[in-house]
Amino acid sequence: MRVVVRRAALAAALFAFVFGVVGISPAAAKSFSVPRVVVEAVLNPDGSMRVVEHLDYDFSGVFHHGTRPIPKGDYRIVDMTVSENGRPLPSHGAPYDLSWDYSAKDEQRTFDISYTVLGATKFGSDVGELYWKWVGTDHPPIGVVHAQVIVPGDGNDVKAWFHAGPGGSVQPGKVTTFDKVGLDSGQFAEGRVAVPIAAFSAAAPGSSPRLPTIVREEQEFINADARAKAQDERVKRRNQWFGLAFIPGIVLFLLIWMRWGKDPKPSRDVGEYVHEPPDDPPGVVVGLMHSGTIRPEAFSATVMDLAQRGHLTIEETKEHHLLRDKKDWRFTKLESDDQLASYEKRILDRFFHDAPVTTQSELTAWAKAHQTQAKSFWDGFEKGVNADLKTRRYIKGGRFLPYLLNFLLAIAVAGAGVVAIGSGLAKGAALGTACLLTALLIGLGTLLLRSRTPEGAQRASEWKAFGHMLRDF
């Protein structure tokens, strides 16, 4: 029992050498968000409009320039300024391609943009109409949009509409307000207000009424939104059923596995026990029993096998400290005429590259300090053991086709899951999640497509029987 415990401890120490890598932290990304946009406007009796926009920014990283483009139209913008806390900021490109200068780093800032819109109101014989985009389309997601416009007159018979996607609300009156929580990136927010013509003292009324046209257009917008919503609901209900793709996905994976991944039956029955171990190196045994996957225990088993064959010695060492002893393992090179496989020679060359004596802690420190070389060393060891497996004809080759089919199957099932989750329906989310989990399992199941040859299946059965003998006796 003491020997078993010591060998287990040594194996764990050798694992530390194999996995001696240090993680690299990703660099922080530069970004900003817009938690809130507040617009305060006054519609003047002469049809002009004075606007003050309060733009809240939340910066992550260093920023120096802001922009606020306004498309040209049948109006004119004058008196544009940018300020912060009442302090003017340097600006350029006003009024339609406004940009301004500042310096911000990992902080929240609020910029105030003021301007006057001449010709903002279009007049009919019955009403004056304001139709204005409070927020355009060139912006990231915005947390809250609030716009208010003070109209001339007493506020009676004012009508208003708000176009900002689902969830927007408008309250007409002397102070007409527009509110939207959660404005998506690229989604505009525009308001339309109709004020009785009598409120515009300096206006020249139009020759024909505008309100019937406005009401008709808005009703068409409402009908179009209703049709789009109904179509969207139909698409959502259809897309949720893409989530059932996990069922054929499982069936197809099983068919692929039965065709390419299932091991053949051993050619002869070896019985429950084999009393002598078959003639295979430990690394090959690990690869054989895991269908070609070379696990870390293949490395530690090979090191201990090299010691048993007289290529090195392994000694446990202790350093006495106040609280507890520190254990280590010392490896000493020996001369031997025993023939070595390429991956076995690779281990000895790595262990004794600088001196005929090394320790497990020195090897682990080297792996952490030379991650690229350590990865190359492990890749070479894996390739060497796999080459030995192929030479012994234990593992089937030609895995490109089943791997490709399985990869495409996983992608298809995952894509169906994304479509189902994107439906926004509870059933679609559940089915889509099942698809994503199935796609993950199918991807991991690629390892099951590495199957043994008839010779490999026979040898694996012999090693299993030998393991039964060790376990029982």
GROMACS .gro file of C-alpha atoms in nm:
model
  473
    1MET     CA    1   0.000   0.000   0.000
    2ARG     CA    2   0.287   0.240   0.079
    3VAL     CA    3   0.434   0.186  -0.269
    4VAL     CA    4   0.096   0.256  -0.432
    5VAL     CA    5   0.056   0.581  -0.235
    6ARG     CA    6   0.406   0.694  -0.326
    7ARG     CA    7   0.349   0.621  -0.694
    8ALA     CA    8   0.019   0.811  -0.687
    9ALA     CA    9   0.195   1.111  -0.533
   10LEU     CA   10   0.466   1.093  -0.797
   11ALA     CA   11   0.205   1.075  -1.073
   12ALA     CA   12   0.035   1.386  -0.936
   13ALA     CA   13   0.370   1.566  -0.929
   14LEU     CA   14   0.437   1.473  -1.292
   15PHE     CA   15   0.093   1.605  -1.387
   16ALA     CA   16   0.199   1.943  -1.248
   17PHE     CA   17   0.487   1.948  -1.496
   18VAL     CA   18   0.256   1.869  -1.788
   19PHE     CA   19   0.014   2.147  -1.693
   20GLY     CA   20   0.279   2.405  -1.596
   21VAL     CA   21   0.125   2.701  -1.773
   22VAL     CA   22   0.027   3.049  -1.658
   23GLY     CA   23  -0.301   3.216  -1.766
   24ILE     CA   24  -0.292   3.544  -1.956
   25SER     CA   25  -0.546   3.810  -1.863
   26PRO     CA   26  -0.730   3.966  -2.157
   27ALA     CA   27  -0.683   4.336  -2.219
   28ALA     CA   28  -0.969   4.559  -2.113
   29ALA     CA   29  -1.185   4.685  -2.402
   30LYS     CA   30  -1.254   5.052  -2.464
   31SER     CA   31  -1.628   5.129  -2.474
   32PHE     CA   32  -1.900   5.372  -2.374
   33SER     CA   33  -2.273   5.361  -2.310
   34VAL     CA   34  -2.553   5.618  -2.306
   35PRO     CA   35  -2.768   5.568  -1.995
   36ARG     CA   36  -3.002   5.861  -2.064
   37VAL     CA   37  -3.100   6.125  -2.321
   38VAL     CA   38  -3.319   6.415  -2.206
   39VAL     CA   39  -3.447   6.671  -2.459
   40GLU     CA   40  -3.611   6.998  -2.353
   41ALA     CA   41  -3.774   7.194  -2.636
   42VAL     CA   42  -3.988   7.507  -2.666
   43LEU     CA   43  -4.204   7.552  -2.976
   44ASN     CA   44  -4.233   7.927  -3.033
   45PRO     CA   45  -4.538   8.111  -3.172
   46ASP     CA   46  -4.338   8.200  -3.486
   47GLY     CA   47  -4.293   7.827  -3.562
   48SER     CA   48  -3.927   7.806  -3.459
   49MET     CA   49  -3.810   7.570  -3.186
   50ARG     CA   50  -3.542   7.608  -2.922
   51VAL     CA   51  -3.385   7.275  -2.819
   52VAL     CA   52  -3.152   7.172  -2.537
   53GLU     CA   53  -3.028   6.809  -2.539
   54HIS     CA   54  -2.873   6.659  -2.223
   55LEU     CA   55  -2.665   6.356  -2.322
   56ASP     CA   56  -2.538   6.126  -2.045
   57TYR     CA   57  -2.230   5.916  -2.127
   58ASP     CA   58  -2.066   5.638  -1.925
   59PHE     CA   59  -1.706   5.597  -2.042
   60SER     CA   60  -1.486   5.290  -1.999
   61GLY     CA   61  -1.143   5.388  -2.124
   62VAL     CA   62  -1.007   5.718  -2.258
   63PHE     CA   63  -1.217   5.936  -2.492
   64HIS     CA   64  -1.164   6.283  -2.641
   65HIS     CA   65  -1.431   6.350  -2.906
   66GLY     CA   66  -1.811   6.346  -2.925
   67THR     CA   67  -2.042   6.375  -3.226
   68ARG     CA   68  -2.406   6.468  -3.286
   69PRO     CA   69  -2.501   6.455  -3.656
   70ILE     CA   70  -2.834   6.612  -3.760
   71PRO     CA   71  -2.963   6.540  -4.112
   72LYS     CA   72  -3.040   6.838  -4.334
   73GLY     CA   73  -3.403   6.915  -4.413
   74ASP     CA   74  -3.647   7.192  -4.499
   75TYR     CA   75  -3.545   7.382  -4.188
   76ARG     CA   76  -3.238   7.574  -4.071
   77ILE     CA   77  -3.040   7.525  -3.749
   78VAL     CA   78  -2.870   7.826  -3.586
   79ASP     CA   79  -2.709   7.922  -3.256
   80MET     CA   80  -2.565   7.573  -3.184
   81THR     CA   81  -2.338   7.538  -2.880
   82VAL     CA   82  -2.198   7.253  -2.667
   83SER     CA   83  -2.138   7.291  -2.295
   84GLU     CA   84  -2.084   7.094  -1.976
   85ASN     CA   85  -2.206   7.226  -1.643
   86GLY     CA   86  -2.254   7.567  -1.807
   87ARG     CA   87  -1.897   7.573  -1.945
   88PRO     CA   88  -1.868   7.596  -2.327
   89LEU     CA   89  -1.665   7.322  -2.498
   90PRO     CA   90  -1.466   7.355  -2.824
   91SER     CA   91  -1.682   7.234  -3.113
   92HIS     CA   92  -1.657   7.191  -3.488
   93GLY     CA   93  -1.882   7.116  -3.785
   94ALA     CA   94  -2.196   7.284  -3.650
   95PRO     CA   95  -2.479   7.260  -3.713
   96TYR     CA   96  -2.523   6.938  -3.913
   97ASP     CA   97  -2.196   6.753  -3.843
   98LEU     CA   98  -2.131   6.866  -3.489
   99SER     CA   99  -1.831   6.734  -3.296
  100TRP     CA  100  -1.675   6.859  -2.975
  101ASP     CA  101  -1.359   6.807  -2.773
  102TYR     CA  102  -1.319   6.693  -2.414
  103SER     CA  103  -1.110   6.452  -2.208
  104ALA     CA  104  -1.273   6.162  -2.019
  105LYS     CA  105  -1.146   5.841  -1.862
  106ASP     CA  106  -1.356   5.577  -1.683
  107GLU     CA  107  -1.623   5.822  -1.569
  108GLN     CA  108  -1.975   5.952  -1.632
  109ARG     CA  109  -2.023   6.287  -1.808
  110THR     CA  110  -2.322   6.492  -1.926
  111PHE     CA  111  -2.297   6.719  -2.234
  112ASP     CA  112  -2.556   6.983  -2.319
  113ILE     CA  113  -2.622   7.067  -2.685
  114SER     CA  114  -2.833   7.377  -2.757
  115TYR     CA  115  -2.966   7.500  -3.091
  116THR     CA  116  -3.259   7.675  -3.258
  117VAL     CA  117  -3.453   7.522  -3.547
  118LEU     CA  118  -3.595   7.782  -3.788
  119GLY     CA  119  -3.888   7.655  -3.993
  120ALA     CA  120  -3.953   7.366  -3.753
  121THR     CA  121  -4.332   7.399  -3.792
  122LYS     CA  122  -4.539   7.326  -4.103
  123PHE     CA  123  -4.869   7.512  -4.117
  124GLY     CA  124  -5.210   7.412  -4.242
  125SER     CA  125  -5.535   7.603  -4.219
  126ASP     CA  126  -5.619   7.416  -3.899
  127VAL     CA  127  -5.298   7.319  -3.715
  128GLY     CA  128  -4.927   7.377  -3.698
  129GLU     CA  129  -4.729   7.053  -3.719
  130LEU     CA  130  -4.394   6.973  -3.554
  131TYR     CA  131  -4.232   6.651  -3.677
  132TRP     CA  132  -3.888   6.602  -3.521
  133LYS     CA  133  -3.643   6.322  -3.446
  134TRP     CA  134  -3.543   6.352  -3.081
  135VAL     CA  135  -3.287   6.071  -3.133
  136GLY     CA  136  -3.148   5.962  -3.469
  137THR     CA  137  -3.017   5.620  -3.568
  138ASP     CA  138  -2.643   5.664  -3.509
  139HIS     CA  139  -2.613   5.564  -3.143
  140PRO     CA  140  -2.550   5.267  -2.909
  141PRO     CA  141  -2.834   5.131  -2.693
  142ILE     CA  142  -2.984   5.408  -2.476
  143GLY     CA  143  -3.124   5.334  -2.131
  144VAL     CA  144  -3.390   5.607  -2.109
  145VAL     CA  145  -3.517   5.865  -2.358
  146HIS     CA  146  -3.728   6.155  -2.229
  147ALA     CA  147  -3.830   6.445  -2.452
  148GLN     CA  148  -4.065   6.729  -2.373
  149VAL     CA  149  -4.184   7.017  -2.586
  150ILE     CA  150  -4.367   7.322  -2.453
  151VAL     CA  151  -4.617   7.430  -2.720
  152PRO     CA  152  -4.768   7.776  -2.769
  153GLY     CA  153  -5.123   7.842  -2.661
  154ASP     CA  154  -5.314   7.694  -2.373
  155GLY     CA  155  -5.243   7.328  -2.461
  156ASN     CA  156  -5.606   7.243  -2.542
  157ASP     CA  157  -5.675   7.020  -2.843
  158VAL     CA  158  -5.306   6.937  -2.882
  159LYS     CA  159  -5.251   6.598  -3.042
  160ALA     CA  160  -4.924   6.403  -3.039
  161TRP     CA  161  -4.775   6.078  -3.164
  162PHE     CA  162  -4.447   5.902  -3.082
  163HIS     CA  163  -4.249   5.666  -3.306
  164ALA     CA  164  -3.986   5.475  -3.110
  165GLY     CA  165  -4.079   5.111  -3.135
  166PRO     CA  166  -4.282   4.908  -2.884
  167GLY     CA  167  -4.310   5.052  -2.536
  168GLY     CA  168  -4.295   5.422  -2.620
  169SER     CA  169  -4.547   5.655  -2.455
  170VAL     CA  170  -4.667   6.008  -2.534
  171GLN     CA  171  -4.869   6.255  -2.327
  172PRO     CA  172  -5.009   6.555  -2.525
  173GLY     CA  173  -5.073   6.889  -2.360
  174LYS     CA  174  -4.917   7.225  -2.295
  175VAL     CA  175  -4.605   7.029  -2.203
  176THR     CA  176  -4.612   6.732  -2.438
  177THR     CA  177  -4.385   6.449  -2.324
  178PHE     CA  178  -4.234   6.147  -2.501
  179ASP     CA  179  -4.081   5.859  -2.305
  180LYS     CA  180  -3.908   5.536  -2.397
  181VAL     CA  181  -3.717   5.295  -2.173
  182GLY     CA  182  -3.457   5.092  -2.360
  183LEU     CA  183  -3.398   5.234  -2.708
  184ASP     CA  184  -3.211   4.980  -2.920
  185SER     CA  185  -2.901   5.069  -3.117
  186GLY     CA  186  -3.001   5.215  -3.454
  187GLN     CA  187  -3.365   5.274  -3.346
  188PHE     CA  188  -3.481   5.634  -3.388
  189ALA     CA  189  -3.722   5.820  -3.159
  190GLU     CA  190  -3.934   6.087  -3.324
  191GLY     CA  191  -4.230   6.294  -3.211
  192ARG     CA  192  -4.518   6.451  -3.401
  193VAL     CA  193  -4.728   6.727  -3.252
  194ALA     CA  194  -5.033   6.906  -3.396
  195VAL     CA  195  -5.119   7.240  -3.228
  196PRO     CA  196  -5.428   7.450  -3.313
  197ILE     CA  197  -5.333   7.721  -3.565
  198ALA     CA  198  -5.463   7.996  -3.337
  199ALA     CA  199  -5.168   7.939  -3.104
  200PHE     CA  200  -4.921   8.063  -3.369
  201SER     CA  201  -4.943   8.443  -3.365
  202ALA     CA  202  -4.672   8.496  -3.625
  203ALA     CA  203  -4.770   8.212  -3.855
  204ALA     CA  204  -4.919   8.237  -4.202
  205PRO     CA  205  -5.186   7.963  -4.210
  206GLY     CA  206  -5.184   7.719  -4.500
  207SER     CA  207  -5.454   7.705  -4.759
  208SER     CA  208  -5.571   7.353  -4.668
  209PRO     CA  209  -5.613   7.157  -4.342
  210ARG     CA  210  -5.322   6.932  -4.230
  211LEU     CA  211  -5.481   6.743  -3.941
  212PRO     CA  212  -5.685   6.494  -4.154
  213THR     CA  213  -5.368   6.402  -4.345
  214ILE     CA  214  -5.173   6.365  -4.021
  215VAL     CA  215  -5.442   6.144  -3.864
  216ARG     CA  216  -5.465   5.930  -4.179
  217GLU     CA  217  -5.087   5.882  -4.194
  218GLU     CA  218  -5.067   5.794  -3.827
  219GLN     CA  219  -5.349   5.541  -3.865
  220GLU     CA  220  -5.157   5.387  -4.156
  221PHE     CA  221  -4.852   5.367  -3.930
  222ILE     CA  222  -5.063   5.197  -3.662
  223ASN     CA  223  -5.205   4.949  -3.913
  224ALA     CA  224  -4.860   4.878  -4.054
  225ASP     CA  225  -4.726   4.822  -3.702
  226ALA     CA  226  -5.016   4.585  -3.630
  227ARG     CA  227  -4.946   4.388  -3.949
  228ALA     CA  228  -4.576   4.377  -3.870
  229LYS     CA  229  -4.651   4.263  -3.516
  230ALA     CA  230  -4.883   3.987  -3.640
  231GLN     CA  231  -4.621   3.875  -3.891
  232ASP     CA  232  -4.357   3.885  -3.619
  233GLU     CA  233  -4.575   3.666  -3.397
  234ARG     CA  234  -4.618   3.414  -3.680
  235VAL     CA  235  -4.244   3.407  -3.737
  236LYS     CA  236  -4.180   3.364  -3.365
  237ARG     CA  237  -4.421   3.071  -3.339
  238ARG     CA  238  -4.261   2.911  -3.644
  239ASN     CA  239  -3.906   2.970  -3.525
  240GLN     CA  240  -3.967   2.819  -3.182
  241TRP     CA  241  -4.011   2.478  -3.347
  242PHE     CA  242  -3.655   2.492  -3.473
  243GLY     CA  243  -3.576   2.393  -3.115
  244LEU     CA  244  -3.693   2.040  -3.190
  245ALA     CA  245  -3.377   1.995  -3.397
  246PHE     CA  246  -3.210   1.839  -3.092
  247ILE     CA  247  -3.411   1.519  -3.154
  248PRO     CA  248  -3.284   1.447  -3.508
  249GLY     CA  249  -2.945   1.576  -3.392
  250ILE     CA  250  -2.920   1.298  -3.132
  251VAL     CA  251  -3.041   1.037  -3.383
  252LEU     CA  252  -2.792   1.146  -3.650
  253PHE     CA  253  -2.506   1.149  -3.399
  254LEU     CA  254  -2.590   0.792  -3.297
  255LEU     CA  255  -2.592   0.688  -3.663
  256ILE     CA  256  -2.252   0.853  -3.717
  257TRP     CA  257  -2.116   0.683  -3.407
  258MET     CA  258  -2.249   0.340  -3.508
  259ARG     CA  259  -2.092   0.379  -3.852
  260TRP     CA  260  -1.751   0.519  -3.753
  261GLY     CA  261  -1.712   0.525  -3.374
  262LYS     CA  262  -1.828   0.184  -3.251
  263ASP     CA  263  -1.548  -0.059  -3.172
  264PRO     CA  264  -1.548  -0.398  -3.345
  265LYS     CA  265  -1.591  -0.704  -3.128
  266PRO     CA  266  -1.271  -0.884  -3.015
  267SER     CA  267  -1.182  -1.172  -3.245
  268ARG     CA  268  -1.158  -1.415  -2.951
  269ASP     CA  269  -1.273  -1.427  -2.591
  270VAL     CA  270  -0.984  -1.391  -2.346
  271GLY     CA  271  -1.192  -1.475  -2.040
  272GLU     CA  272  -1.233  -1.275  -1.723
  273TYR     CA  273  -0.864  -1.272  -1.626
  274VAL     CA  274  -0.529  -1.239  -1.805
  275HIS     CA  275  -0.240  -1.309  -1.567
  276GLU     CA  276   0.050  -1.163  -1.767
  277PRO     CA  277   0.045  -0.806  -1.902
  278PRO     CA  278   0.046  -0.774  -2.283
  279ASP     CA  279   0.362  -0.636  -2.443
  280ASP     CA  280   0.276  -0.263  -2.480
  281PRO     CA  281   0.442   0.051  -2.340
  282PRO     CA  282   0.241   0.237  -2.073
  283GLY     CA  283   0.179   0.541  -2.295
  284VAL     CA  284   0.040   0.318  -2.569
  285VAL     CA  285  -0.184   0.143  -2.315
  286VAL     CA  286  -0.332   0.475  -2.202
  287GLY     CA  287  -0.392   0.583  -2.563
  288LEU     CA  288  -0.542   0.242  -2.649
  289MET     CA  289  -0.781   0.235  -2.353
  290HIS     CA  290  -0.902   0.590  -2.436
  291SER     CA  291  -0.945   0.523  -2.809
  292GLY     CA  292  -0.646   0.731  -2.917
  293THR     CA  293  -0.672   1.016  -2.668
  294ILE     CA  294  -0.336   1.070  -2.497
  295ARG     CA  295  -0.406   1.173  -2.138
  296PRO     CA  296  -0.152   1.312  -1.888
  297GLU     CA  297  -0.128   0.976  -1.710
  298ALA     CA  298   0.042   0.845  -2.025
  299PHE     CA  299   0.330   1.081  -1.946
  300SER     CA  300   0.366   0.990  -1.578
  301ALA     CA  301   0.332   0.617  -1.654
  302THR     CA  302   0.606   0.644  -1.918
  303VAL     CA  303   0.840   0.821  -1.674
  304MET     CA  304   0.793   0.549  -1.413
  305ASP     CA  305   0.838   0.282  -1.680
  306LEU     CA  306   1.168   0.444  -1.783
  307ALA     CA  307   1.278   0.424  -1.420
  308GLN     CA  308   1.188   0.054  -1.401
  309ARG     CA  309   1.388  -0.010  -1.720
  310GLY     CA  310   1.699   0.156  -1.575
  311HIS     CA  311   1.709   0.489  -1.759
  312LEU     CA  312   1.670   0.705  -1.446
  313THR     CA  313   1.613   0.689  -1.076
  314ILE     CA  314   1.334   0.860  -0.881
  315GLU     CA  315   1.383   0.965  -0.519
  316GLU     CA  316   1.154   1.147  -0.282
  317THR     CA  317   1.321   1.439  -0.103
  318LYS     CA  318   1.215   1.651   0.193
  319GLU     CA  319   1.306   1.999   0.312
  320HIS     CA  320   1.233   2.061   0.678
  321HIS     CA  321   1.036   2.377   0.754
  322LEU     CA  322   0.885   2.512   1.072
  323LEU     CA  323   0.521   2.421   0.997
  324ARG     CA  324   0.558   2.124   0.765
  325ASP     CA  325   0.806   1.949   0.543
  326LYS     CA  326   0.824   2.032   0.175
  327LYS     CA  327   0.834   1.726  -0.051
  328ASP     CA  328   0.992   1.705  -0.393
  329TRP     CA  329   1.108   1.439  -0.639
  330ARG     CA  330   1.464   1.404  -0.770
  331PHE     CA  331   1.533   1.244  -1.109
  332THR     CA  332   1.884   1.114  -1.185
  333LYS     CA  333   1.990   0.997  -1.528
  334LEU     CA  334   2.135   0.647  -1.573
  335GLU     CA  335   2.309   0.490  -1.870
  336SER     CA  336   2.122   0.200  -2.032
  337ASP     CA  337   2.141   0.002  -2.357
  338ASP     CA  338   1.764  -0.048  -2.358
  339GLN     CA  339   1.608   0.071  -2.685
  340LEU     CA  340   1.393   0.385  -2.661
  341ALA     CA  341   1.091   0.501  -2.857
  342SER     CA  342   1.108   0.857  -2.993
  343TYR     CA  343   0.870   0.998  -2.730
  344GLU     CA  344   1.062   0.819  -2.449
  345LYS     CA  345   1.388   0.974  -2.569
  346ARG     CA  346   1.205   1.308  -2.584
  347ILE     CA  347   1.125   1.281  -2.212
  348LEU     CA  348   1.483   1.202  -2.115
  349ASP     CA  349   1.618   1.485  -2.331
  350ARG     CA  350   1.379   1.729  -2.161
  351PHE     CA  351   1.445   1.605  -1.807
  352PHE     CA  352   1.823   1.606  -1.841
  353HIS     CA  353   1.870   1.888  -2.090
  354ASP     CA  354   2.090   2.093  -1.856
  355ALA     CA  355   2.226   1.840  -1.606
  356PRO     CA  356   2.209   1.467  -1.522
  357VAL     CA  357   2.000   1.551  -1.214
  358THR     CA  358   1.677   1.751  -1.195
  359THR     CA  359   1.370   1.780  -0.971
  360GLN     CA  360   0.999   1.796  -1.024
  361SER     CA  361   0.987   2.156  -0.897
  362GLU     CA  362   1.258   2.259  -1.146
  363LEU     CA  363   1.067   2.098  -1.432
  364THR     CA  364   0.744   2.270  -1.327
  365ALA     CA  365   0.920   2.608  -1.301
  366TRP     CA  366   1.065   2.558  -1.651
  367ALA     CA  367   0.719   2.478  -1.793
  368LYS     CA  368   0.570   2.793  -1.639
  369ALA     CA  369   0.855   3.012  -1.764
  370HIS     CA  370   0.862   2.861  -2.116
  371GLN     CA  371   0.498   2.800  -2.202
  372THR     CA  372   0.549   2.778  -2.579
  373GLN     CA  373   0.831   2.526  -2.546
  374ALA     CA  374   0.634   2.327  -2.285
  375LYS     CA  375   0.335   2.310  -2.520
  376SER     CA  376   0.563   2.200  -2.804
  377PHE     CA  377   0.715   1.932  -2.580
  378TRP     CA  378   0.371   1.793  -2.491
  379ASP     CA  379   0.255   1.802  -2.855
  380GLY     CA  380   0.563   1.607  -2.956
  381PHE     CA  381   0.499   1.349  -2.684
  382GLU     CA  382   0.137   1.307  -2.799
  383LYS     CA  383   0.242   1.268  -3.162
  384GLY     CA  384   0.503   1.008  -3.067
  385VAL     CA  385   0.255   0.794  -2.872
  386ASN     CA  386  -0.005   0.828  -3.148
  387ALA     CA  387   0.255   0.719  -3.405
  388ASP     CA  388   0.328   0.410  -3.192
  389LEU     CA  389  -0.046   0.337  -3.177
  390LYS     CA  390  -0.069   0.358  -3.557
  391THR     CA  391   0.238   0.140  -3.602
  392ARG     CA  392   0.074  -0.127  -3.387
  393ARG     CA  393  -0.251  -0.082  -3.588
  394TYR     CA  394  -0.457  -0.028  -3.272
  395ILE     CA  395  -0.654   0.285  -3.373
  396LYS     CA  396  -0.845   0.341  -3.695
  397GLY     CA  397  -0.731   0.624  -3.924
  398GLY     CA  398  -0.931   0.818  -4.182
  399ARG     CA  399  -1.135   1.021  -3.934
  400PHE     CA  400  -1.175   1.332  -4.152
  401LEU     CA  401  -1.520   1.243  -4.289
  402PRO     CA  402  -1.688   1.150  -3.956
  403TYR     CA  403  -1.526   1.448  -3.784
  404LEU     CA  404  -1.653   1.682  -4.057
  405LEU     CA  405  -2.005   1.535  -4.051
  406ASN     CA  406  -2.018   1.561  -3.672
  407PHE     CA  407  -1.891   1.919  -3.679
  408LEU     CA  408  -2.153   2.021  -3.936
  409LEU     CA  409  -2.422   1.843  -3.733
  410ALA     CA  410  -2.323   2.031  -3.416
  411ILE     CA  411  -2.326   2.364  -3.603
  412ALA     CA  412  -2.669   2.290  -3.754
  413VAL     CA  413  -2.823   2.194  -3.417
  414ALA     CA  414  -2.668   2.499  -3.247
  415GLY     CA  415  -2.797   2.727  -3.526
  416ALA     CA  416  -3.147   2.586  -3.486
  417GLY     CA  417  -3.121   2.650  -3.112
  418VAL     CA  418  -3.021   3.013  -3.166
  419VAL     CA  419  -3.318   3.062  -3.399
  420ALA     CA  420  -3.554   2.907  -3.143
  421ILE     CA  421  -3.421   3.121  -2.858
  422GLY     CA  422  -3.445   3.427  -3.082
  423SER     CA  423  -3.819   3.369  -3.115
  424GLY     CA  424  -3.860   3.530  -2.774
  425LEU     CA  425  -4.117   3.271  -2.666
  426ALA     CA  426  -4.080   3.066  -2.349
  427LYS     CA  427  -4.117   2.734  -2.530
  428GLY     CA  428  -3.867   2.847  -2.793
  429ALA     CA  429  -3.617   2.942  -2.523
  430ALA     CA  430  -3.651   2.601  -2.357
  431LEU     CA  431  -3.622   2.408  -2.683
  432GLY     CA  432  -3.339   2.631  -2.803
  433THR     CA  433  -3.145   2.573  -2.482
  434ALA     CA  434  -3.191   2.198  -2.530
  435CYS     CA  435  -3.050   2.237  -2.881
  436LEU     CA  436  -2.744   2.428  -2.758
  437LEU     CA  437  -2.673   2.167  -2.491
  438THR     CA  438  -2.718   1.890  -2.749
  439ALA     CA  439  -2.482   2.067  -2.990
  440LEU     CA  440  -2.222   2.092  -2.712
  441LEU     CA  441  -2.256   1.721  -2.636
  442ILE     CA  442  -2.235   1.636  -3.007
  443GLY     CA  443  -1.916   1.841  -3.031
  444LEU     CA  444  -1.766   1.666  -2.729
  445GLY     CA  445  -1.887   1.337  -2.877
  446THR     CA  446  -1.629   1.379  -3.154
  447LEU     CA  447  -1.389   1.207  -2.915
  448LEU     CA  448  -1.612   0.898  -2.932
  449LEU     CA  449  -1.554   0.874  -3.306
  450ARG     CA  450  -1.196   0.760  -3.252
  451SER     CA  451  -1.243   0.386  -3.259
  452ARG     CA  452  -1.013   0.087  -3.236
  453THR     CA  453  -0.918  -0.155  -3.511
  454PRO     CA  454  -0.997  -0.528  -3.468
  455GLU     CA  455  -0.638  -0.570  -3.340
  456GLY     CA  456  -0.686  -0.276  -3.101
  457ALA     CA  457  -1.018  -0.412  -2.976
  458GLN     CA  458  -0.859  -0.750  -2.908
  459ARG     CA  459  -0.564  -0.595  -2.722
  460ALA     CA  460  -0.796  -0.365  -2.521
  461SER     CA  461  -0.995  -0.669  -2.405
  462GLU     CA  462  -0.669  -0.832  -2.290
  463TRP     CA  463  -0.569  -0.525  -2.092
  464LYS     CA  464  -0.915  -0.504  -1.933
  465ALA     CA  465  -0.886  -0.870  -1.828
  466PHE     CA  466  -0.539  -0.801  -1.685
  467GLY     CA  467  -0.690  -0.506  -1.492
  468HIS     CA  468  -0.957  -0.739  -1.352
  469MET     CA  469  -0.682  -0.972  -1.232
  470LEU     CA  470  -0.498  -0.688  -1.057
  471ARG     CA  471  -0.817  -0.563  -0.898
  472ASP     CA  472  -0.935  -0.901  -0.769
  473PHE     CA  473  -0.602  -1.061  -0.673
   0.00000   0.00000   0.00000
